[in-house]
Coordinates of C-alpha atoms and ligand atoms in Angstrom, one line a residue:
M1 CA 28.6 63.4 13.9
D2 CA 27.3 60.7 16.3
T3 CA 29.3 60.7 19.6
S4 CA 27.3 58.1 21.5
P5 CA 29.4 55.9 23.7
L6 CA 30.5 52.4 22.5
S7 CA 29.1 49.3 24.2
K8 CA 31.5 47.0 26.1
E9 CA 31.1 44.3 23.3
Q10 CA 32.1 47.0 20.6
I11 CA 35.2 48.0 22.7
E12 CA 36.1 44.4 23.3
I13 CA 36.1 43.6 19.6
L14 CA 38.5 46.6 19.0
I15 CA 40.8 45.5 21.8
E16 CA 40.7 41.9 20.4
A17 CA 42.0 43.3 17.1
G18 CA 44.7 45.2 18.9
A19 CA 46.0 42.1 20.8
R20 CA 46.5 40.4 17.5
A21 CA 49.4 42.8 17.0
P22 CA 53.0 41.5 16.7
S23 CA 55.6 42.3 19.5
G24 CA 59.2 41.5 20.0
G25 CA 59.5 38.0 21.5
N26 CA 55.5 37.9 21.6
M27 CA 55.8 39.7 25.0
Q28 CA 52.6 41.7 24.3
P29 CA 53.8 44.7 26.4
W30 CA 50.4 46.5 26.5
I31 CA 47.8 47.4 29.1
V32 CA 44.5 48.9 28.3
A33 CA 41.9 50.9 30.3
T34 CA 38.5 51.6 28.7
H35 CA 36.2 54.5 29.1
A36 CA 32.9 55.2 27.5
Y37 CA 34.3 56.9 24.4
G38 CA 37.6 55.0 23.9
I39 CA 40.6 53.4 25.3
R40 CA 43.9 54.3 26.9
V41 CA 46.8 52.1 25.9
S42 CA 50.1 52.2 27.9
L43 CA 53.1 50.0 28.5
D44 CA 53.2 47.0 30.8
E45 CA 56.3 47.6 33.0
K46 CA 56.7 43.9 33.6
R47 CA 56.6 43.1 29.9
S48 CA 58.6 46.1 28.6
C49 CA 61.7 46.4 30.7
A50 CA 64.3 48.9 29.8
S51 CA 67.0 46.4 30.9
W52 CA 66.1 44.0 28.1
F53 CA 69.0 44.4 25.8
L54 CA 66.9 44.4 22.5
D55 CA 64.1 46.6 24.0
V56 CA 66.4 49.5 23.8
D57 CA 65.0 52.0 26.3
R58 CA 61.6 50.2 25.6
Y59 CA 61.5 51.4 22.0
A60 CA 60.7 47.9 20.7
S61 CA 57.8 47.9 23.0
I62 CA 56.6 51.3 22.0
F63 CA 56.8 50.1 18.4
A64 CA 54.6 47.1 19.3
L65 CA 52.0 49.6 20.9
G66 CA 52.0 51.4 17.5
C67 CA 51.2 48.0 15.9
F68 CA 48.4 47.4 18.5
V69 CA 46.8 50.9 17.9
E70 CA 47.0 50.6 14.2
N71 CA 45.0 47.3 14.4
V72 CA 42.5 49.0 16.7
S73 CA 42.1 51.9 14.4
L74 CA 41.8 49.8 11.3
K75 CA 39.1 47.5 12.9
A76 CA 37.3 50.7 14.1
S77 CA 37.3 52.2 10.6
S78 CA 35.9 48.8 9.2
L79 CA 33.0 49.3 11.7
G80 CA 32.3 52.9 10.8
L81 CA 34.3 54.4 13.5
R82 CA 36.9 57.2 13.3
S83 CA 39.8 57.0 15.8
D84 CA 41.4 60.1 17.2
V85 CA 44.7 58.9 18.4
R86 CA 46.6 61.2 20.9
V87 CA 50.1 60.2 21.9
K88 CA 51.4 61.1 25.4
E89 CA 55.0 60.9 25.6
G90 CA 56.3 60.2 29.1
K91 CA 59.2 61.8 31.0
E92 CA 60.6 58.4 30.9
T93 CA 59.7 55.8 28.1
K94 CA 58.0 53.6 30.7
D95 CA 55.3 56.4 31.0
F96 CA 54.5 56.4 27.3
S97 CA 50.8 56.1 26.6
C98 CA 48.1 56.8 24.0
E99 CA 44.5 57.8 24.2
V100 CA 42.2 56.6 21.4
V101 CA 38.7 58.2 21.2
F102 CA 36.2 56.8 18.8
H103 CA 33.5 58.7 16.8
H104 CA 30.7 57.1 14.7
T105 CA 31.1 58.1 11.0
G106 CA 28.5 55.6 9.6
S107 CA 30.8 54.9 6.6
P108 CA 33.0 51.9 7.0
S109 CA 36.4 51.7 5.4
D110 CA 39.7 49.9 5.4
Q111 CA 37.8 46.6 5.2
V112 CA 40.7 44.6 3.5
L113 CA 43.3 45.5 6.0
A114 CA 41.0 45.0 9.0
D115 CA 39.9 41.5 7.7
T116 CA 43.6 40.5 7.4
I117 CA 44.3 41.3 11.2
P118 CA 43.4 37.7 12.3
I119 CA 45.5 36.0 9.7
R120 CA 48.7 38.2 9.8
T121 CA 51.5 36.1 11.1
T122 CA 55.3 35.9 11.4
N123 CA 56.5 33.3 8.8
R124 CA 59.9 32.0 9.6
R125 CA 60.0 29.3 6.8
F126 CA 62.5 28.8 4.2
F127 CA 61.4 30.8 1.2
D128 CA 61.9 29.6 -2.5
G129 CA 63.4 32.9 -3.7
T130 CA 60.7 33.6 -6.3
L131 CA 61.1 37.3 -7.1
I132 CA 58.1 39.4 -6.1
A133 CA 56.8 41.7 -8.9
G134 CA 57.6 45.4 -8.7
E135 CA 53.8 46.1 -8.9
L136 CA 53.2 44.3 -5.6
L137 CA 56.0 46.1 -3.9
Q138 CA 54.4 49.4 -5.1
K139 CA 51.1 48.3 -3.4
L140 CA 53.1 47.9 -0.1
Q141 CA 54.6 51.3 -0.5
S142 CA 51.1 52.7 -1.1
V143 CA 49.8 51.7 2.3
L144 CA 52.4 53.9 4.0
Q145 CA 50.6 57.1 5.2
K146 CA 52.1 60.5 4.7
E147 CA 52.2 61.5 8.3
K148 CA 54.1 64.1 10.5
V149 CA 56.7 61.4 10.9
P150 CA 57.9 60.2 7.5
V151 CA 58.3 56.4 7.5
L152 CA 60.1 55.0 4.5
L153 CA 60.2 51.5 3.0
H154 CA 63.6 50.5 1.4
T155 CA 64.0 47.2 -0.4
I156 CA 66.9 45.1 -1.9
Y157 CA 66.8 42.0 -3.9
E158 CA 70.2 41.6 -5.7
E159 CA 72.2 38.6 -4.8
T160 CA 75.3 40.6 -3.9
D161 CA 73.3 43.0 -1.6
K162 CA 71.6 40.1 0.1
K163 CA 74.9 38.5 0.6
T164 CA 76.4 41.5 2.2
L165 CA 73.5 41.9 4.5
A166 CA 73.5 38.2 5.4
R167 CA 77.1 38.6 6.6
M168 CA 76.2 41.7 8.6
L169 CA 73.2 40.0 10.3
A170 CA 75.3 37.0 11.1
D171 CA 77.8 39.3 12.8
A172 CA 75.1 40.8 14.8
D173 CA 73.7 37.4 15.8
G174 CA 77.3 36.5 16.7
I175 CA 77.4 39.4 19.1
R176 CA 74.0 38.4 20.5
M177 CA 75.1 34.8 21.1
T178 CA 78.3 35.5 22.8
K179 CA 77.1 38.3 25.1
E180 CA 75.5 37.2 28.4
E181 CA 72.5 39.6 28.6
P182 CA 71.0 39.3 25.1
F183 CA 71.7 35.5 25.0
S184 CA 70.0 34.8 28.4
Q185 CA 67.1 37.0 27.6
M186 CA 66.7 35.3 24.2
M187 CA 66.6 31.9 26.2
H188 CA 64.0 33.4 28.5
E189 CA 61.7 34.4 25.6
F190 CA 61.6 30.8 24.3
R191 CA 58.7 28.5 25.5
W192 CA 60.3 25.2 25.8
S193 CA 57.3 22.9 26.2
K194 CA 53.6 22.8 25.0
D195 CA 52.6 23.2 28.5
E196 CA 54.6 26.4 28.9
V197 CA 53.2 27.7 25.6
V198 CA 49.5 27.1 26.7
Q199 CA 50.1 28.3 30.3
T200 CA 51.9 31.6 29.4
K201 CA 50.3 32.5 26.1
D202 CA 53.2 34.6 25.4
G203 CA 56.9 34.3 24.4
L204 CA 58.2 32.3 21.4
D205 CA 56.8 28.8 21.0
L206 CA 59.7 26.8 19.5
A207 CA 57.2 25.4 16.9
T208 CA 56.8 28.8 15.4
L209 CA 60.6 29.0 14.7
E210 CA 60.3 26.4 11.9
L211 CA 63.8 25.2 12.8
P212 CA 65.4 22.9 10.4
G213 CA 66.9 19.5 11.2
N214 CA 68.6 19.2 14.6
A215 CA 68.6 23.0 15.4
E216 CA 66.0 22.6 18.1
Q217 CA 68.3 20.1 19.8
M218 CA 71.1 22.5 19.5
L219 CA 69.1 25.2 21.2
R220 CA 68.2 22.9 24.1
L221 CA 71.9 22.0 24.5
L222 CA 72.8 25.8 24.5
R223 CA 70.2 26.4 27.1
S224 CA 71.5 23.5 29.4
F225 CA 75.3 24.3 28.8
Q226 CA 75.3 28.1 28.2
F227 CA 79.0 28.3 28.0
T228 CA 78.9 26.3 24.7
R229 CA 77.6 29.4 23.1
K230 CA 81.0 30.9 23.2
M231 CA 82.3 28.1 21.1
L232 CA 80.0 28.7 18.2
P233 CA 82.1 30.3 15.4
R234 CA 80.4 33.2 13.7
Q235 CA 81.0 31.4 10.4
A236 CA 78.7 28.5 11.6
L237 CA 76.0 31.1 12.6
G238 CA 76.3 32.8 9.2
D239 CA 76.2 29.3 7.4
F240 CA 73.0 28.5 9.2
T241 CA 71.1 31.8 8.5
K242 CA 72.4 32.5 5.0
P243 CA 70.0 30.3 3.1
L244 CA 67.1 31.9 4.8
L245 CA 68.3 35.4 3.8
L246 CA 69.5 34.5 0.3
G247 CA 66.4 32.4 -0.4
C248 CA 63.9 35.2 0.1
S249 CA 62.8 37.6 -2.5
H250 CA 63.3 40.9 -0.9
L251 CA 65.0 42.2 2.3
C252 CA 63.2 45.2 3.5
C253 CA 64.0 48.1 5.9
L254 CA 61.7 50.6 7.5
A255 CA 63.3 53.8 8.5
V256 CA 62.0 57.0 10.2
D257 CA 63.2 60.3 8.6
A258 CA 62.9 62.2 11.9
P259 CA 64.5 62.3 15.2
V260 CA 64.0 59.0 17.2
T261 CA 61.5 59.8 19.9
Q262 CA 58.7 57.8 21.6
S263 CA 56.3 59.4 19.1
S264 CA 58.2 58.6 15.9
I265 CA 58.9 54.9 17.0
F266 CA 55.2 54.6 17.8
A267 CA 54.3 56.0 14.3
A268 CA 56.8 53.6 12.7
G269 CA 55.0 50.7 14.6
R270 CA 51.7 51.8 13.1
Q271 CA 53.2 52.0 9.5
A272 CA 55.0 48.7 9.9
E273 CA 51.7 47.0 10.9
R274 CA 50.0 48.5 7.7
V275 CA 52.8 47.1 5.6
W276 CA 52.6 43.7 7.3
L277 CA 48.9 43.4 6.9
K278 CA 49.0 44.5 3.2
A279 CA 51.8 42.1 2.6
T280 CA 49.5 39.4 4.1
A281 CA 46.5 40.4 2.0
L282 CA 48.8 40.1 -1.1
G283 CA 49.7 36.6 -0.1
L284 CA 53.4 37.4 0.9
A285 CA 55.2 35.9 3.8
F286 CA 56.8 38.4 6.2
H287 CA 59.5 37.7 8.7
P288 CA 61.2 40.4 10.9
W289 CA 64.9 40.0 11.5
T290 CA 65.7 42.9 13.9
T291 CA 68.7 42.2 16.1
L292 CA 71.0 44.4 14.1
V293 CA 68.7 47.3 13.9
F294 CA 68.0 47.3 17.7
F295 CA 71.8 47.1 18.3
L296 CA 72.3 50.0 16.0
L297 CA 69.6 51.8 17.9
R298 CA 71.3 51.0 21.1
L299 CA 74.5 52.4 19.7
K300 CA 72.9 55.6 18.7
L301 CA 70.5 56.3 21.6
L302 CA 72.3 54.8 24.5
H303 CA 75.8 55.3 23.2
G304 CA 76.2 51.6 22.9
E305 CA 75.7 51.0 26.6
G306 CA 76.4 47.3 27.4
F307 CA 78.8 46.8 24.4
S308 CA 82.5 46.4 24.7
L309 CA 84.6 49.0 22.9
S310 CA 85.5 46.5 20.1
E311 CA 81.8 45.6 19.7
K312 CA 80.9 49.4 19.4
K313 CA 83.5 49.8 16.7
E314 CA 82.3 46.8 14.9
L315 CA 78.7 48.1 15.2
A316 CA 79.7 51.6 14.0
S317 CA 81.2 49.9 10.9
L318 CA 78.0 47.8 10.4
D319 CA 75.9 51.1 10.6
G320 CA 77.8 52.5 7.6
K321 CA 77.5 49.5 5.6
F322 CA 73.8 49.0 6.4
R323 CA 73.1 52.5 5.3
E324 CA 75.0 51.9 2.1
V325 CA 73.4 48.7 1.2
F326 CA 69.8 50.2 1.6
G327 CA 70.8 53.7 0.3
L328 CA 69.6 55.5 3.5
E329 CA 70.1 59.2 3.9
Q330 CA 72.0 60.4 6.9
S331 CA 68.7 61.9 8.3
E332 CA 67.1 58.4 8.4
T333 CA 67.2 55.8 11.2
P334 CA 66.4 52.2 10.4
V335 CA 63.9 50.8 12.8
F336 CA 62.7 47.5 11.3
L337 CA 64.0 44.9 9.1
F338 CA 62.2 41.9 7.5
R339 CA 62.5 39.4 4.8
L340 CA 59.7 39.1 2.4
S341 CA 58.7 36.3 -0.2
Y342 CA 56.2 33.8 -1.4
A343 CA 56.0 30.9 1.0
N344 CA 53.6 28.3 2.4
P345 CA 51.8 29.3 5.5
P346 CA 53.6 28.8 8.9
T347 CA 53.1 25.5 10.6
A348 CA 52.3 27.0 14.0
R349 CA 50.7 30.3 15.3
A350 CA 51.8 32.3 18.3
L351 CA 49.2 32.5 21.1
R352 CA 47.8 35.7 22.8
L353 CA 46.8 36.6 26.3
P354 CA 43.0 36.9 26.7
V355 CA 41.7 40.6 26.5
N356 CA 40.7 40.6 30.2
A357 CA 44.3 39.7 31.3
F358 CA 45.4 43.3 30.3
T359 CA 42.4 45.3 30.2
T360 CA 40.5 47.2 32.9
F361 CA 36.9 47.8 31.8
A362 CA 35.2 50.9 33.0
K363 CA 32.0 50.3 34.9
E364 CA 29.0 50.8 32.5
Ligands
FMN401 C1 59.6 45.1 17.2 C2 59.5 43.7 16.9 C3 60.8 42.9 16.6 C4 60.7 41.6 16.1 N1 61.8 41.0 15.9 C5 61.8 39.7 15.4 C6 63.1 39.0 15.1 O1 64.1 39.6 15.2 N2 63.1 37.8 14.6 C7 61.8 37.1 14.5 O2 61.8 35.9 14.1 N3 60.7 37.7 14.8 C8 60.7 38.9 15.3 N4 59.4 39.6 15.6 C9 58.2 39.0 15.3 C10 57.6 38.5 16.7 O3 58.4 37.5 17.4 C11 56.1 38.0 16.5 O4 55.4 39.1 16.2 C12 55.6 37.4 17.8 O5 56.2 36.2 18.2 C13 54.0 37.1 17.6 O6 53.8 36.3 16.5 P1 53.0 36.7 15.2 O7 53.6 37.8 14.5 O8 53.1 35.5 14.4 O9 51.6 37.0 15.7 C14 59.4 41.0 15.9 C15 58.3 41.7 16.1 C16 58.2 43.0 16.5 C17 57.0 43.8 16.7

């Protein structure tokens, strides 16, 4: 096998593909250092803060690193390179990193998924409810790799199940809106003007949220008068999000059937990116909806730190109902939730930081 080093241009192409990966709040929590034979990907402390309420002990960031490395590895395959990925768990999650070494194989593969990397996107539009054929869902299932860490895809489409889940997600959104920390962190993720979007190249551009009617004015009002969030009845939140959830074809959950560790969350991120790319290649719209699953992870991993006693009880009950609706085994932990449908393309795309903003290139 040819083990000659890659050129800076080749490595840059691979990192560029990695940087197209999704991340919670588009925070892009990765740092890359290159060497002659590959790259080292680690967490950016500033962008993956353990105190962020939904980035439970940085697990959402490690998940995003999994998406990054999957993109790198798929792009490498399409260029005839094999990637050896070695995960290095840290003593603390902030020290998580991963080494990727490339070998020339001379036989390109994974072309379709690799070609989809630049067009994969989060699509938050209203969907028209057209049911996706079982055959396409099987194709999605087929991209999940049988790895050491089993990652399973569960889907529901029946009206009653979707209604039950919509109620549960509204309850989780209700908790998020009324609690100081997750609420102010959500406000911090938004980019409130075009200038801010272009300058930061991260965070959530309001244009990508596809907000209906006067919802954007509502958000701006909540930002200026934060106390008003406590006046929002949960029913109103549920009424707002229900059409988005009932109007999709399937609601889908990715679960790991293994202990939750840095490695298993990273593996889940890699598999999630494969499913997302495959959905895109099949012409399907994909929209993560993860507040509830990260709240449940917080309950499980951090004993619900930050929640009141009554919120913990409520989340424990939601955990049971969530498992029931998706038919999860006790050994499984849900790590990602998304809605899936046919839809028109999104009206706006999220920006990315330039590669040199987070990469240190080795001297050639
Ligand atoms: C771990 C994780 C959690 C996410 N959670 C949500 C979510 O709850 N709601 C949402 O609208 N998008 C969610 N997203 C999507 C990101 O906001 C999106 O990937 C990011 O803004 C970049 O946009 P893009 O996917 O269109 O490139 C999540 C993505 C990841 C990786």
